[in-house]
C-alpha cells in the first residue's frame, strides 16, 4: 500500500540551539511511503519504508531522501524445509548521545547521521528419522553509515542446532547448538567468535519445563581478568506456561568473562497486553546494538498466533511495528557488554487506547578494538572506524494515550522522556517531550492531523547542549489502495 505524508511545522528553535541562539522557521515535509505485509504460510514479511524530505522555508535549506526502512521476511524455497530470511534497516539517527538529542532524528537538521544494514540468511531444517530435528543456517550482513561507527563491512555466521523429538513416554529431552561468527572491518581487521553448548530438558508437568546447559564460548579480543579468551560454563533455566495467555521464562549461564542471562514474562487478555524482557550479554553485531524496540516480540512470549490487542494498537497508529525507542547513539559491530530491560503495556478499548513503553539500558565497551584518538568519549578513531569506549546508561519512558471523540476523530496525548548518562566521560543529558494532537479520519485512505509539542533538553558536562523547542504542526496522510 503506497502513501504520502505532507506536513507543515512551525518551530521556534529549528537547530535545537541553546537559549538566546534560537532560530525559528517553517519546515515543510513531503514523504512518500510504502507498507506491505503478508501472513502466507510460505511468505511471511513486513515492510515499512518512507523517504523523508524536508525544506526549511525561511533559509531555503533542504534535507532530502532520508530513507527510513524496517523490513523483515521469511520465504520458503522449493519446499517447507529450505527457507531464506531477509532483513533491511535504513535510518537517520542521533550521531552523538552527548549533543542535542532529537526524539525524531529523521526530521532533525543537527547531530544526525545515516545508518543502513541488510542481511540474508538461508536455512534448512529436517528430521533425523524419529530421533531428532535439526537446522543449519548461514547468515551474512552488511552495515555502513556516514559517521565514524565501527561497523563491519561483512558479518558472517554459520550455525547448526539439533533437538530431540519429545516423547509422551519420557519427560526427558535434549538439544545442542553451535555457531561461528566472523566480522571483517575496513583496514584488514577481522574478529571471530564461537559459541556451542548442549542442553538437557526435563518436563515437570504440562505447564513447566526446566533445563540445564553446558556452554563453551570464545570471543577474539575479549579477555577476562586472568587473560583467558575462551572457556566452559554451566547454565540452567525454565519455561512456564500456566495458561494460554501467560508465559514466563528465564535462563542463566556462566561464561569465561562473566554471567549471561535472559528473562521474560508476557500476558494478554481481551483488552490489554503486557510484556517484560531482561537480558545480559556481550553483543557482537550492529543488528543488536541498533536496539530496535519491537513490541511484537516483547508481548509474544513464544505464544502462537497474532496478539489481537497489539494488532489493534498497530492498526490505529498508536504503536509502530518497529520503533527505535532507545536513543541510538552507539551503533557498532565491536563487542559491547549490554544489560537491557524493556517493558510494554497496551490497552485497546472501544474509546480508549493506551501504549506505554519503558527501557533501561547499560552498555559498556570491552576494548576489543582500541581507539587511537578519543572523540567526545563515545566515538573514537581507529582503522576499523569509530569505537564505542566507556560506559553509557540510557533510560526512557514513552506513553501514548488516544481518546476517540467519535468514530472518525480522536485526541491524543504523548509523553516521551529520555536520559543518557556516561559516568566515564562526564555527561548527563535529559530530554522530555509533550505532545497534544488531533486526528480526523476523513476517509478510509485519508487522514488529517494537527497538534502542538514542546521539547526540552537539560544537559551538563561534556557536550553541554541544553535547548527548548516549541512547535505547531498540521498535515495529511494519504494511502492509495
XYZ file of C-alpha atoms in Angstrom:
481
model
C 0.000 0.000 0.000
C 1.742 3.212 -1.145
C 1.076 6.508 0.575
C 2.337 10.016 1.147
C 2.618 12.299 4.149
C 2.508 16.087 3.725
C 3.030 18.267 6.789
C 3.972 21.802 7.792
C 5.718 22.503 11.099
C 6.495 25.865 12.654
C 9.334 25.590 15.175
C 10.784 28.359 17.316
C 14.128 26.505 17.524
C 14.816 24.600 14.328
C 18.502 23.888 15.087
C 17.893 22.882 18.742
C 20.204 25.674 19.873
C 20.780 26.905 23.464
C 18.809 29.788 24.917
C 19.482 33.081 23.139
C 20.564 31.369 19.888
C 17.175 30.079 18.714
C 16.263 30.310 15.042
C 12.573 29.965 14.129
C 11.398 28.714 10.741
C 8.679 26.853 8.861
C 9.502 23.280 7.814
C 7.650 21.520 5.000
C 7.693 17.718 4.819
C 6.702 15.631 1.788
C 7.401 11.939 2.441
C 6.182 9.122 0.176
C 5.891 5.707 1.827
C 5.238 2.046 1.148
C 3.755 -0.513 3.533
C 3.481 -4.229 2.761
C 2.798 -7.348 4.795
C 1.927 -10.998 4.297
C 0.990 -13.891 6.558
C 1.083 -16.552 3.866
C 2.417 -19.884 5.191
C 5.261 -19.737 2.648
C 5.918 -15.969 2.594
C 5.715 -14.015 5.837
C 7.001 -10.465 5.734
C 6.538 -6.906 6.989
C 7.888 -3.868 5.149
C 7.654 -0.228 6.171
C 9.516 2.300 4.015
C 9.395 6.071 3.985
C 11.562 8.518 2.027
C 11.518 11.636 4.185
C 12.093 15.045 2.578
C 12.254 18.359 4.454
C 12.545 22.025 3.428
C 13.317 24.985 5.688
C 11.265 27.683 4.015
C 12.982 30.722 5.532
C 16.580 29.572 4.986
C 15.881 27.596 1.787
C 17.729 24.621 3.319
C 16.827 21.029 2.493
C 17.283 17.578 3.984
C 16.188 15.211 1.225
C 15.966 11.465 0.642
C 16.285 10.354 4.249
C 15.421 6.703 3.917
C 13.504 5.077 6.768
C 13.215 1.321 6.257
C 12.276 -1.511 8.583
C 11.792 -4.762 6.704
C 11.939 -8.448 7.542
C 10.645 -11.553 5.864
C 10.864 -15.332 5.734
C 10.316 -17.150 2.432
C 10.087 -20.839 1.533
C 12.356 -22.013 -1.286
C 11.144 -25.152 -3.005
C 9.523 -26.931 -0.072
C 8.982 -26.280 3.628
C 12.477 -27.452 4.530
C 14.528 -24.745 2.784
C 13.913 -21.097 3.682
C 15.592 -17.717 3.456
C 15.250 -14.817 5.905
C 15.813 -11.246 4.738
C 16.097 -8.081 6.832
C 16.735 -4.451 5.987
C 17.194 -1.329 8.066
C 17.864 2.243 6.968
C 17.538 5.168 9.326
C 18.639 8.620 10.374
C 19.960 8.537 13.925
C 21.390 10.877 16.518
C 25.094 10.911 15.712
C 26.221 11.630 19.272
C 24.499 10.910 22.577
C 26.107 13.936 24.254
C 24.812 16.547 21.778
C 21.350 17.962 21.102
C 19.132 14.858 21.026
C 16.138 14.832 18.685
C 13.379 12.381 19.579
C 12.640 12.229 15.841
C 16.171 12.402 14.362
C 14.815 11.752 10.878
C 13.284 15.240 10.961
C 16.255 16.998 12.571
C 18.765 19.305 10.882
C 21.528 18.844 13.513
C 23.509 15.994 15.132
C 22.292 13.279 12.766
C 23.864 10.558 10.643
C 22.567 7.810 8.395
C 22.941 4.078 9.002
C 21.952 1.099 6.875
C 22.101 -2.645 7.457
C 20.969 -5.555 5.269
C 21.161 -9.288 5.903
C 20.356 -12.547 4.111
C 20.122 -15.895 5.879
C 19.254 -19.169 4.119
C 18.456 -22.100 6.392
C 17.452 -25.734 6.109
C 15.540 -27.896 8.572
C 14.706 -31.593 8.553
C 14.300 -34.680 10.754
C 16.794 -37.366 11.675
C 14.281 -40.186 11.406
C 12.275 -40.468 14.624
C 15.220 -39.323 16.754
C 15.511 -35.524 16.393
C 15.031 -32.423 14.260
C 17.944 -30.329 13.050
C 18.534 -26.950 11.441
C 21.552 -25.440 9.681
C 21.848 -21.737 8.841
C 24.186 -19.312 7.094
C 23.938 -15.590 7.810
C 25.610 -12.639 6.082
C 25.078 -8.940 6.782
C 26.497 -5.647 5.542
C 26.364 -2.437 7.570
C 27.516 1.098 6.787
C 26.976 4.683 7.887
C 28.069 8.222 7.139
C 29.650 8.665 10.594
C 32.665 7.083 12.312
C 30.903 3.999 13.606
C 32.846 0.733 13.945
C 30.709 -1.227 11.505
C 31.840 -4.493 9.950
C 31.514 -4.373 6.197
C 30.743 -8.096 6.353
C 29.315 -10.056 9.291
C 29.138 -13.803 8.590
C 27.747 -16.543 10.843
C 27.291 -20.281 10.377
C 25.209 -22.219 12.881
C 23.613 -25.597 13.477
C 21.189 -26.888 16.093
C 19.565 -30.205 16.916
C 16.759 -31.111 19.325
C 15.385 -34.498 20.234
C 11.762 -35.309 19.479
C 9.518 -35.036 22.538
C 8.012 -38.337 23.637
C 4.966 -38.819 25.845
C 6.618 -41.843 27.426
C 9.506 -39.817 28.860
C 9.765 -36.341 30.431
C 13.387 -36.009 29.264
C 14.658 -34.370 26.091
C 17.949 -32.986 24.781
C 19.403 -30.470 22.349
C 22.631 -28.927 21.114
C 23.848 -25.918 19.131
C 26.988 -24.368 17.670
C 27.744 -21.070 15.912
C 30.824 -19.446 14.385
C 30.945 -15.722 13.581
C 33.481 -13.635 11.650
C 33.411 -9.849 11.381
C 35.518 -8.144 8.694
C 36.251 -4.429 9.097
C 37.989 -1.959 6.832
C 41.760 -1.796 7.229
C 42.177 -5.583 7.141
C 40.867 -6.089 10.692
C 38.811 -9.193 11.442
C 37.423 -10.676 14.653
C 35.924 -14.121 15.309
C 33.527 -15.576 17.867
C 32.482 -19.183 18.535
C 29.702 -20.500 20.746
C 28.430 -24.032 21.374
C 26.501 -25.935 24.005
C 24.369 -28.918 24.943
C 21.057 -28.834 26.809
C 19.149 -31.422 28.834
C 15.406 -30.775 29.342
C 13.028 -32.200 31.954
C 9.271 -31.614 31.754
C 7.871 -31.398 35.279
C 4.281 -31.194 34.012
C 2.334 -29.817 31.045
C 2.992 -26.225 32.124
C 6.596 -26.306 33.388
C 9.859 -27.370 31.745
C 13.312 -26.976 33.342
C 16.703 -27.440 31.707
C 20.440 -27.440 32.333
C 23.220 -26.492 29.910
C 26.959 -26.684 29.403
C 28.295 -23.910 27.152
C 31.620 -23.007 25.578
C 32.405 -19.570 24.186
C 35.344 -17.760 22.639
C 35.407 -14.086 21.622
C 38.592 -12.939 19.963
C 39.922 -9.831 21.706
C 37.673 -10.187 24.768
C 39.616 -11.475 27.779
C 38.766 -11.952 31.421
C 40.905 -10.848 34.370
C 43.075 -13.934 34.003
C 43.780 -13.156 30.348
C 41.646 -16.030 29.065
C 39.882 -15.656 25.693
C 37.608 -18.713 25.979
C 36.137 -21.162 28.481
C 33.331 -23.511 29.572
C 30.461 -22.793 31.947
C 27.249 -24.363 33.282
C 23.749 -22.911 32.976
C 20.118 -23.523 33.900
C 16.647 -22.214 33.147
C 12.916 -22.869 32.886
C 9.867 -22.273 30.662
C 6.472 -21.932 32.360
C 3.078 -21.554 30.658
C 0.404 -21.730 33.362
C -2.356 -20.943 30.830
C -2.868 -19.964 27.199
C -2.422 -16.244 27.953
C 0.651 -16.234 30.178
C 4.304 -17.190 29.674
C 7.294 -16.870 31.983
C 10.856 -17.931 31.158
C 14.371 -17.374 32.456
C 17.895 -18.708 31.948
C 21.356 -18.018 33.328
C 24.742 -19.274 32.157
C 28.282 -18.820 33.404
C 30.803 -17.766 30.751
C 34.540 -17.191 30.998
C 34.042 -13.396 31.049
C 31.070 -13.399 33.447
C 27.401 -14.336 33.577
C 24.849 -14.038 30.781
C 21.128 -14.230 31.435
C 17.693 -13.783 29.922
C 14.255 -13.472 31.494
C 10.815 -12.620 30.191
C 7.116 -12.630 31.021
C 4.031 -11.888 28.927
C 0.288 -11.710 29.484
C -2.677 -10.953 27.289
C -6.377 -10.530 27.933
C -9.286 -9.482 25.740
C -8.442 -5.755 26.018
C -4.898 -5.489 27.351
C -1.452 -6.982 26.931
C 1.937 -6.566 28.542
C 5.426 -7.953 28.232
C 8.720 -7.727 30.102
C 12.194 -8.739 28.899
C 15.633 -8.633 30.510
C 18.975 -9.673 29.052
C 22.653 -9.509 29.932
C 25.111 -10.486 27.209
C 28.021 -9.432 25.017
C 26.831 -8.167 21.639
C 28.982 -8.536 18.531
C 26.583 -7.329 15.877
C 25.110 -3.968 14.884
C 21.732 -5.676 14.415
C 21.506 -5.965 18.206
C 23.283 -2.701 19.017
C 20.699 -0.795 16.968
C 18.396 -1.643 19.894
C 15.215 -1.544 17.857
C 12.244 -1.749 20.185
C 9.887 -4.463 18.891
C 6.601 -4.574 20.859
C 5.503 -7.698 18.969
C 8.491 -9.661 20.282
C 8.104 -8.299 23.814
C 4.448 -9.328 24.111
C 4.539 -12.625 22.205
C 6.399 -14.759 24.746
C 6.544 -17.534 22.180
C 2.751 -17.833 22.046
C 1.312 -18.872 18.718
C -0.935 -16.597 16.689
C -1.340 -12.834 16.480
C -1.790 -10.737 19.598
C -5.175 -9.047 18.866
C -4.646 -6.179 21.327
C -1.261 -5.262 19.851
C -2.644 -5.688 16.343
C -5.374 -3.152 17.120
C -2.837 -0.655 18.505
C -0.627 -1.029 15.419
C -3.581 -0.683 13.034
C -4.665 2.519 14.799
C -1.166 4.011 14.593
C -0.712 4.226 18.366
C 2.152 1.699 18.110
C 4.651 1.339 15.267
C 5.550 -2.251 14.269
C 9.241 -1.444 14.852
C 10.286 1.576 16.861
C 13.916 2.643 17.549
C 12.918 3.705 21.045
C 16.387 3.607 22.579
C 18.468 6.645 21.646
C 20.757 5.003 19.085
C 23.987 6.865 19.826
C 26.125 3.703 19.822
C 26.000 1.617 16.638
C 28.826 -0.901 16.379
C 29.830 -4.434 15.456
C 32.575 -4.324 18.097
C 31.992 -6.264 21.302
C 29.812 -4.428 23.833
C 28.588 -5.675 27.218
C 24.849 -4.979 27.167
C 22.384 -5.086 30.060
C 18.870 -4.272 28.933
C 15.368 -4.217 30.397
C 12.359 -3.462 28.186
C 8.683 -3.439 29.092
C 5.458 -2.713 27.226
C 1.807 -2.303 28.217
C -1.046 -1.855 25.777
C -4.777 -1.256 26.198
C -7.303 -1.236 23.369
C -10.879 -0.361 24.280
C -13.902 0.993 22.497
C -12.872 4.633 23.074
C -9.538 4.461 24.891
C -6.197 3.305 23.517
C -3.008 3.351 25.568
C 0.571 2.241 24.911
C 3.371 2.570 27.481
C 6.976 1.552 26.809
C 9.824 1.525 29.314
C 13.502 0.775 28.785
C 16.705 0.653 30.815
C 19.983 0.039 29.003
C 23.573 -0.087 30.288
C 26.250 -0.555 27.621
C 29.968 -0.853 28.220
C 32.752 -1.358 25.694
C 35.061 -4.369 26.076
C 38.070 -2.646 24.431
C 38.064 -5.314 21.703
C 39.081 -2.654 19.167
C 41.234 0.007 20.785
C 40.658 3.598 19.579
C 43.728 5.675 18.847
C 42.009 9.007 19.456
C 39.135 9.711 21.824
C 36.338 11.780 20.342
C 33.945 13.065 22.983
C 34.418 9.887 24.963
C 31.909 7.929 22.904
C 33.151 7.873 19.322
C 36.862 7.321 18.760
C 39.038 6.765 15.699
C 40.709 3.515 14.685
C 41.431 1.571 11.477
C 38.001 -0.008 11.927
C 36.202 3.301 12.325
C 34.717 4.840 15.447
C 34.738 2.622 18.513
C 32.469 2.968 21.493
C 34.661 3.409 24.565
C 33.312 3.649 28.083
C 30.025 3.242 29.934
C 26.693 4.553 28.622
C 23.474 4.390 30.639
C 20.159 5.079 28.920
C 16.708 5.308 30.467
C 13.396 6.113 28.862
C 9.642 6.121 29.154
C 7.151 6.748 26.365
C 3.379 6.823 26.713
C 0.663 7.478 24.136
C -2.991 7.874 25.080
C -5.716 8.281 22.458
C -9.351 9.072 23.176
C -11.905 8.556 20.411
C -14.281 11.509 20.266
C -16.438 9.740 17.693
C -15.889 7.044 15.040
C -13.906 9.484 12.856
C -11.960 11.750 15.211
C -9.721 11.401 18.255
C -7.436 13.305 20.610
C -4.005 12.014 21.604
C -1.503 12.919 24.297
C 2.138 11.774 24.199
C 4.872 11.871 26.814
C 8.456 10.950 25.945
C 11.300 11.023 28.474
C 14.911 10.012 27.682
C 18.096 10.121 29.767
C 21.680 9.499 28.612
C 24.409 9.400 31.252
C 28.064 8.422 30.964
C 29.971 8.325 34.268
C 33.115 7.506 32.277
C 33.107 10.743 30.310
C 31.028 13.001 32.499
C 27.890 13.995 30.655
C 24.235 13.896 31.631
C 21.560 14.576 29.008
C 17.805 14.522 29.735
C 15.152 15.110 27.088
C 11.397 15.480 27.657
C 8.711 15.928 25.007
C 4.997 16.605 25.484
C 2.630 16.496 22.528
C -1.110 17.094 22.119
C -2.669 16.112 18.805
C -5.948 15.831 16.920
C -6.636 13.206 14.238
C -9.522 13.118 11.766
C -10.264 10.105 9.544
C -11.765 11.879 6.541
C -11.991 8.661 4.531
C -10.523 5.185 4.832
C -7.488 6.354 2.828
C -7.202 9.975 4.009
C -6.300 11.304 7.463
C -5.783 14.868 8.612
C -3.858 15.747 11.762
C -2.684 18.751 13.754
C -1.134 19.444 17.124
C 1.383 21.178 19.312
C 4.528 19.912 21.031
C 7.147 21.096 23.471
C 10.615 19.558 23.812
C 13.192 20.449 26.427
C 16.696 19.101 26.954
C 18.741 19.536 30.127
C 22.446 18.805 29.723
C 25.590 19.058 31.790
C 29.234 18.085 31.412
C 30.820 17.166 28.072
C 28.815 18.354 25.071
C 26.622 20.567 27.246
C 23.748 21.243 24.818
C 20.516 22.327 26.542
C 17.641 23.553 24.393
C 13.910 24.225 24.369
C 11.679 23.906 21.308
C 8.003 24.728 20.818
C 6.281 23.691 17.624
C 2.895 23.657 15.908
C 2.171 21.197 13.107
C -0.565 20.304 10.629
C -0.669 17.749 7.816
C -2.337 14.897 5.981
C -1.647 11.192 5.438
C -2.894 9.689 2.185
C -2.883 5.995 1.260
C -3.565 4.533 -2.175
C -5.164 1.109 -2.300
